[in-house]
Structures are given as C-alpha cells and as structure tokens.
PDB file of C-alpha atoms in Angstrom:
ATOM      1  CA  UNK F 162      10.141  -6.095  12.959  1.00  0.00           C
ATOM      2  CA  UNK F 163      11.410  -2.866  11.537  1.00  0.00           C
ATOM      3  CA  UNK F 164      11.317   0.566  13.204  1.00  0.00           C
ATOM      4  CA  UNK F 165      12.607   4.094  12.189  1.00  0.00           C
ATOM      5  CA  UNK F 166      12.523   7.571  13.889  1.00  0.00           C
ATOM      6  CA  UNK F 167      12.545  10.772  12.024  1.00  0.00           C
ATOM      7  CA  UNK F 168      14.228  13.721  13.652  1.00  0.00           C
ATOM      8  CA  UNK F 169      10.756  15.365  13.991  1.00  0.00           C
ATOM      9  CA  UNK F 170       9.527  12.393  16.307  1.00  0.00           C
ATOM     10  CA  UNK F 171       7.331  10.394  13.657  1.00  0.00           C
ATOM     11  CA  UNK F 172       7.820   6.706  14.259  1.00  0.00           C
ATOM     12  CA  UNK F 173       7.590   4.143  11.300  1.00  0.00           C
ATOM     13  CA  UNK F 174       7.052   0.499  12.400  1.00  0.00           C
ATOM     14  CA  UNK F 175       6.314  -2.879  10.733  1.00  0.00           C
ATOM     15  CA  UNK F 176       4.704  -4.102  14.097  1.00  0.00           C
ATOM     16  CA  UNK F 177       1.219  -5.528  12.701  1.00  0.00           C
ATOM     17  CA  UNK F 178       0.051  -5.458  16.490  1.00  0.00           C
ATOM     18  CA  UNK F 179       0.484  -1.552  15.953  1.00  0.00           C
ATOM     19  CA  UNK F 180      -1.512  -1.127  12.940  1.00  0.00           C
ATOM     20  CA  UNK F 181      -4.912   0.374  13.424  1.00  0.00           C
ATOM     21  CA  UNK F 182      -6.643  -1.619  10.879  1.00  0.00           C
ATOM     22  CA  UNK F 183     -10.320   0.170  11.574  1.00  0.00           C
ATOM     23  CA  UNK F 184      -8.683   3.461  10.819  1.00  0.00           C
ATOM     24  CA  UNK F 185      -6.742   1.994   7.986  1.00  0.00           C
ATOM     25  CA  UNK F 186     -10.211   0.458   6.604  1.00  0.00           C
ATOM     26  CA  UNK F 187     -11.843   3.833   6.805  1.00  0.00           C
ATOM     27  CA  UNK F 188      -8.901   5.769   4.912  1.00  0.00           C
ATOM     28  CA  UNK F 189      -9.065   3.138   2.123  1.00  0.00           C
ATOM     29  CA  UNK F 190     -12.498   2.585   1.870  1.00  0.00           C
ATOM     30  CA  UNK F 191     -13.492   6.053   1.881  1.00  0.00           C
ATOM     31  CA  UNK F 192     -10.796   8.176   0.760  1.00  0.00           C
ATOM     32  CA  UNK F 193      -8.447   6.026  -1.603  1.00  0.00           C
ATOM     33  CA  UNK F 194      -9.535   5.960  -5.399  1.00  0.00           C
ATOM     34  CA  UNK F 195      -8.025   2.426  -5.519  1.00  0.00           C
ATOM     35  CA  UNK F 196     -10.043   0.951  -2.697  1.00  0.00           C
ATOM     36  CA  UNK F 197     -13.233   2.739  -2.395  1.00  0.00           C
ATOM     37  CA  UNK F 198     -15.840   0.363  -0.847  1.00  0.00           C
ATOM     38  CA  UNK F 199     -13.414  -2.067   0.074  1.00  0.00           C
ATOM     39  CA  UNK F 200     -14.922  -4.136   3.092  1.00  0.00           C
ATOM     40  CA  UNK F 201     -13.098  -4.166   6.473  1.00  0.00           C
ATOM     41  CA  UNK F 202     -12.584  -8.198   6.163  1.00  0.00           C
ATOM     42  CA  UNK F 203     -10.617  -7.510   2.920  1.00  0.00           C
ATOM     43  CA  UNK F 204      -8.408  -4.994   4.461  1.00  0.00           C
ATOM     44  CA  UNK F 205      -7.628  -7.490   7.268  1.00  0.00           C
ATOM     45  CA  UNK F 206      -6.953 -10.304   5.125  1.00  0.00           C
ATOM     46  CA  UNK F 207      -4.718  -8.264   2.849  1.00  0.00           C
ATOM     47  CA  UNK F 208      -2.629  -6.869   5.575  1.00  0.00           C
ATOM     48  CA  UNK F 209      -2.377 -10.186   7.330  1.00  0.00           C
ATOM     49  CA  UNK F 210      -0.860 -11.529   4.140  1.00  0.00           C
ATOM     50  CA  UNK F 211       1.454  -8.672   3.707  1.00  0.00           C
ATOM     51  CA  UNK F 212       4.151  -6.460   5.529  1.00  0.00           C
ATOM     52  CA  UNK F 213       2.302  -3.457   6.816  1.00  0.00           C
ATOM     53  CA  UNK F 214       4.257  -0.250   7.405  1.00  0.00           C
ATOM     54  CA  UNK F 215       2.487   2.347  10.114  1.00  0.00           C
ATOM     55  CA  UNK F 216       3.510   5.916  10.438  1.00  0.00           C
ATOM     56  CA  UNK F 217       2.820   7.125  13.976  1.00  0.00           C
ATOM     57  CA  UNK F 218       2.649  10.800  15.054  1.00  0.00           C
ATOM     58  CA  UNK F 219       4.914  12.269  17.873  1.00  0.00           C
ATOM     59  CA  UNK F 220       3.394  12.632  21.144  1.00  0.00           C
ATOM     60  CA  UNK F 221       0.099  10.930  21.118  1.00  0.00           C
ATOM     61  CA  UNK F 222       1.230   7.888  19.059  1.00  0.00           C
ATOM     62  CA  UNK F 223      -1.706   8.084  16.573  1.00  0.00           C
ATOM     63  CA  UNK F 224      -1.226   6.177  13.214  1.00  0.00           C
ATOM     64  CA  UNK F 225      -1.246   8.945  10.588  1.00  0.00           C
ATOM     65  CA  UNK F 226      -0.055   6.879   7.281  1.00  0.00           C
ATOM     66  CA  UNK F 227       0.071   3.295   6.125  1.00  0.00           C
ATOM     67  CA  UNK F 228       1.489   1.379   3.268  1.00  0.00           C
ATOM     68  CA  UNK F 229       1.399  -2.510   2.575  1.00  0.00           C
ATOM     69  CA  UNK F 230       4.093  -4.569   0.776  1.00  0.00           C
ATOM     70  CA  UNK F 231       3.328  -7.705  -0.772  1.00  0.00           C
ATOM     71  CA  UNK F 232       6.871  -9.770  -1.307  1.00  0.00           C
ATOM     72  CA  UNK F 233       8.424 -13.014  -1.616  1.00  0.00           C
ATOM     73  CA  UNK F 234      11.193 -11.216   0.583  1.00  0.00           C
ATOM     74  CA  UNK F 235      13.896 -12.214  -1.803  1.00  0.00           C
ATOM     75  CA  UNK F 236      13.193 -10.792  -5.529  1.00  0.00           C
ATOM     76  CA  UNK F 237      10.051  -8.894  -6.003  1.00  0.00           C
ATOM     77  CA  UNK F 238       7.950  -6.723  -3.900  1.00  0.00           C
ATOM     78  CA  UNK F 239       4.576  -4.706  -4.830  1.00  0.00           C
ATOM     79  CA  UNK F 240       3.989  -1.395  -2.794  1.00  0.00           C
ATOM     80  CA  UNK F 241       0.613  -0.651  -2.329  1.00  0.00           C
ATOM     81  CA  UNK F 242      -2.234   0.794  -0.184  1.00  0.00           C
ATOM     82  CA  UNK F 243      -0.114   3.882   0.555  1.00  0.00           C
ATOM     83  CA  UNK F 244      -1.936   6.398   2.328  1.00  0.00           C
ATOM     84  CA  UNK F 245      -1.308   9.500   4.455  1.00  0.00           C
ATOM     85  CA  UNK F 246      -3.997  11.156   6.519  1.00  0.00           C
ATOM     86  CA  UNK F 247      -5.157  14.244   4.908  1.00  0.00           C
ATOM     87  CA  UNK F 248      -4.304  16.409   8.100  1.00  0.00           C
ATOM     88  CA  UNK F 249      -0.717  14.962   8.056  1.00  0.00           C
ATOM     89  CA  UNK F 250      -0.167  15.695   4.329  1.00  0.00           C
ATOM     90  CA  UNK F 251       2.644  18.093   3.162  1.00  0.00           C
ATOM     91  CA  UNK F 252       5.258  16.946   5.898  1.00  0.00           C
ATOM     92  CA  UNK F 253       6.898  14.490   3.529  1.00  0.00           C
ATOM     93  CA  UNK F 254       5.528  11.345   5.258  1.00  0.00           C
ATOM     94  CA  UNK F 255       4.722   9.618   1.997  1.00  0.00           C
ATOM     95  CA  UNK F 256       7.925  10.229   0.450  1.00  0.00           C
ATOM     96  CA  UNK F 257       9.734   9.032   3.944  1.00  0.00           C
ATOM     97  CA  UNK F 258       7.555   5.819   3.999  1.00  0.00           C
ATOM     98  CA  UNK F 259       8.078   4.821   0.320  1.00  0.00           C
ATOM     99  CA  UNK F 260      11.867   5.264   1.096  1.00  0.00           C
ATOM    100  CA  UNK F 261      11.789   3.335   4.146  1.00  0.00           C
ATOM    101  CA  UNK F 262       9.672   0.483   2.591  1.00  0.00           C
ATOM    102  CA  UNK F 263      12.283   0.364  -0.164  1.00  0.00           C
ATOM    103  CA  UNK F 264      15.259   0.472   2.211  1.00  0.00           C
ATOM    104  CA  UNK F 265      13.899  -2.370   4.305  1.00  0.00           C
ATOM    105  CA  UNK F 266      13.416  -4.576   1.431  1.00  0.00           C
ATOM    106  CA  UNK F 267      16.642  -3.890   0.028  1.00  0.00           C
ATOM    107  CA  UNK F 268      18.020  -5.404   3.371  1.00  0.00           C
ATOM    108  CA  UNK F 269      16.478  -8.904   2.277  1.00  0.00           C
ATOM    109  CA  UNK F 270      18.211  -8.370  -1.248  1.00  0.00           C
ATOM    110  CA  UNK F 271      14.668  -7.296  -3.201  1.00  0.00           C
ATOM    111  CA  UNK F 272      15.779  -5.552  -6.122  1.00  0.00           C
ATOM    112  CA  UNK F 273      12.499  -4.985  -7.963  1.00  0.00           C
ATOM    113  CA  UNK F 274       9.556  -3.322  -6.433  1.00  0.00           C
ATOM    114  CA  UNK F 275       6.577  -2.031  -8.281  1.00  0.00           C
ATOM    115  CA  UNK F 276       3.710   0.260  -7.621  1.00  0.00           C
ATOM    116  CA  UNK F 277       0.812   1.792  -9.501  1.00  0.00           C
ATOM    117  CA  UNK F 278      -0.501   5.393  -8.983  1.00  0.00           C
ATOM    118  CA  UNK F 279      -2.819   7.775 -10.716  1.00  0.00           C
ATOM    119  CA  UNK F 280      -1.489  10.961  -9.119  1.00  0.00           C
ATOM    120  CA  UNK F 281       1.610  10.528  -6.707  1.00  0.00           C
ATOM    121  CA  UNK F 282       4.509   9.893  -9.195  1.00  0.00           C
ATOM    122  CA  UNK F 283       6.383  12.742  -7.838  1.00  0.00           C
ATOM    123  CA  UNK F 284       6.495  11.450  -4.389  1.00  0.00           C
ATOM    124  CA  UNK F 285       7.754   8.103  -5.390  1.00  0.00           C
ATOM    125  CA  UNK F 286      10.287   9.705  -7.880  1.00  0.00           C
ATOM    126  CA  UNK F 287      11.934  11.242  -5.064  1.00  0.00           C
ATOM    127  CA  UNK F 288      13.308   7.812  -3.615  1.00  0.00           C
ATOM    128  CA  UNK F 289      14.156   6.516  -7.228  1.00  0.00           C
ATOM    129  CA  UNK F 290      10.950   5.061  -8.545  1.00  0.00           C
ATOM    130  CA  UNK F 291      10.804   5.505 -12.365  1.00  0.00           C
ATOM    131  CA  UNK F 292       8.029   4.685 -14.970  1.00  0.00           C
ATOM    132  CA  UNK F 293       8.064   1.004 -16.040  1.00  0.00           C
ATOM    133  CA  UNK F 294       8.966   0.102 -19.654  1.00  0.00           C
ATOM    134  CA  UNK F 295       5.978   0.337 -22.112  1.00  0.00           C
ATOM    135  CA  UNK F 296       5.350  -2.987 -24.028  1.00  0.00           C
ATOM    136  CA  UNK F 297       7.132  -5.100 -21.418  1.00  0.00           C
ATOM    137  CA  UNK F 298       4.801  -5.220 -18.492  1.00  0.00           C
ATOM    138  CA  UNK F 299       1.107  -7.065 -18.542  1.00  0.00           C
ATOM    139  CA  UNK F 300      -1.427  -7.372 -16.021  1.00  0.00           C
ATOM    140  CA  UNK F 301      -4.448  -9.233 -15.463  1.00  0.00           C
ATOM    141  CA  UNK F 302      -7.211  -7.225 -13.611  1.00  0.00           C
ATOM    142  CA  UNK F 303     -10.435  -8.906 -13.371  1.00  0.00           C
ATOM    143  CA  UNK F 304     -13.232  -6.358 -12.643  1.00  0.00           C
ATOM    144  CA  UNK F 305     -16.199  -8.021 -11.093  1.00  0.00           C
ATOM    145  CA  UNK F 306     -19.465  -6.096 -10.634  1.00  0.00           C
ATOM    146  CA  UNK F 307     -21.473  -6.355  -7.360  1.00  0.00           C
ATOM    147  CA  UNK F 308     -24.807  -6.841  -9.643  1.00  0.00           C
ATOM    148  CA  UNK F 309     -23.670 -10.043 -11.515  1.00  0.00           C
ATOM    149  CA  UNK F 310     -20.472 -11.210 -10.008  1.00  0.00           C
ATOM    150  CA  UNK F 311     -19.029 -11.711 -13.497  1.00  0.00           C
ATOM    151  CA  UNK F 312     -16.263 -10.133 -15.381  1.00  0.00           C
ATOM    152  CA  UNK F 313     -17.832  -7.308 -17.634  1.00  0.00           C
ATOM    153  CA  UNK F 314     -14.729  -7.076 -19.850  1.00  0.00           C
ATOM    154  CA  UNK F 315     -13.770 -10.620 -20.515  1.00  0.00           C
ATOM    155  CA  UNK F 316     -14.670 -12.203 -23.801  1.00  0.00           C
ATOM    156  CA  UNK F 317     -15.361 -15.727 -21.940  1.00  0.00           C
ATOM    157  CA  UNK F 318     -16.256 -16.752 -18.494  1.00  0.00           C
ATOM    158  CA  UNK F 319     -13.301 -18.257 -16.227  1.00  0.00           C
ATOM    159  CA  UNK F 320     -15.616 -20.814 -14.772  1.00  0.00           C
ATOM    160  CA  UNK F 321     -18.109 -23.181 -16.422  1.00  0.00           C
ATOM    161  CA  UNK F 322     -21.672 -23.049 -15.031  1.00  0.00           C
ATOM    162  CA  UNK F 323     -23.850 -26.235 -15.133  1.00  0.00           C
TER     163      UNK F 323
END
C-alpha cells in the first residue's frame, strides 16, 4: 500500500478498502465523458483488477478524487478514470494525483505509462506526459450498442451465430 500526504493535508492512498466506490461510480457514471452510464458492477470489477488511487480531504477524510491504474507492475501501465470532484478542482489535485501515480509506478520499474484525455492535456503535461507519436500506436475499440449488442462499426461479426 502506498500513501502520500501534501503539506495542506490532502492524503493519497492506494488502500482499496478506503475507496468509496459508490461515490466513484456516481462521479464516473454521471460526470465523466468517458464513462457516462457505466454501471456500478463494472466500476467495482474495474477497480478490483487495478490499482486504485484515492485522494482524501483534510479534516473529514472524505474522498475527493480518484484514479485507476491498469498495469503488469513491471513494464507498462495505463492511467485511467482520473476524476477530481468538481468542488475540489483548482487545487492541483489532478496533477498531484497523476504525478504520484507516475512516481509509484517508477518504483516498480514501470517505464511506459499511457493515458487518453480529451481535455486535460495541460494537467498531465505538468508531470511529464507528452502526446504519442502519430502512426505508431493502434487501438481496438469495440463500441457495442445497448439496442443490438453488436459492434456497429465492424465490417464483420466477431462471433458466428448459429
């Protein structure tokens, strides 16, 4: 378990028992563009299979930010589900959280950390993240609709139906 305290009293912890997953689910499913509508079970399974970083307010200890890291703990990590409560924004918590996650992963020798963002490039640039080289990275992103359950963008189905 990793903990870190800022001079102003905010505490960061990777203690999974401390994460308020109901609060995290609310943030992600209602206010995070990448996770709108994500169900509570999916949030729970995602954090169970990852390293969760929680940030807690001084005084009352209420969780005010979260991040999730998917990693092999040796060479590669994906920083995702980074969210700071709207009432706590502007205090540098997002930058502190990303930097702390980066530093914690470096202790294990993880040298490559990736993330995706539509609007927080400046937050991550402050702790050394840079745009990826165009033409090098690829992705598979299956967008499944609720109505049909089938990938609407694929040229052929991934499974054979009898």
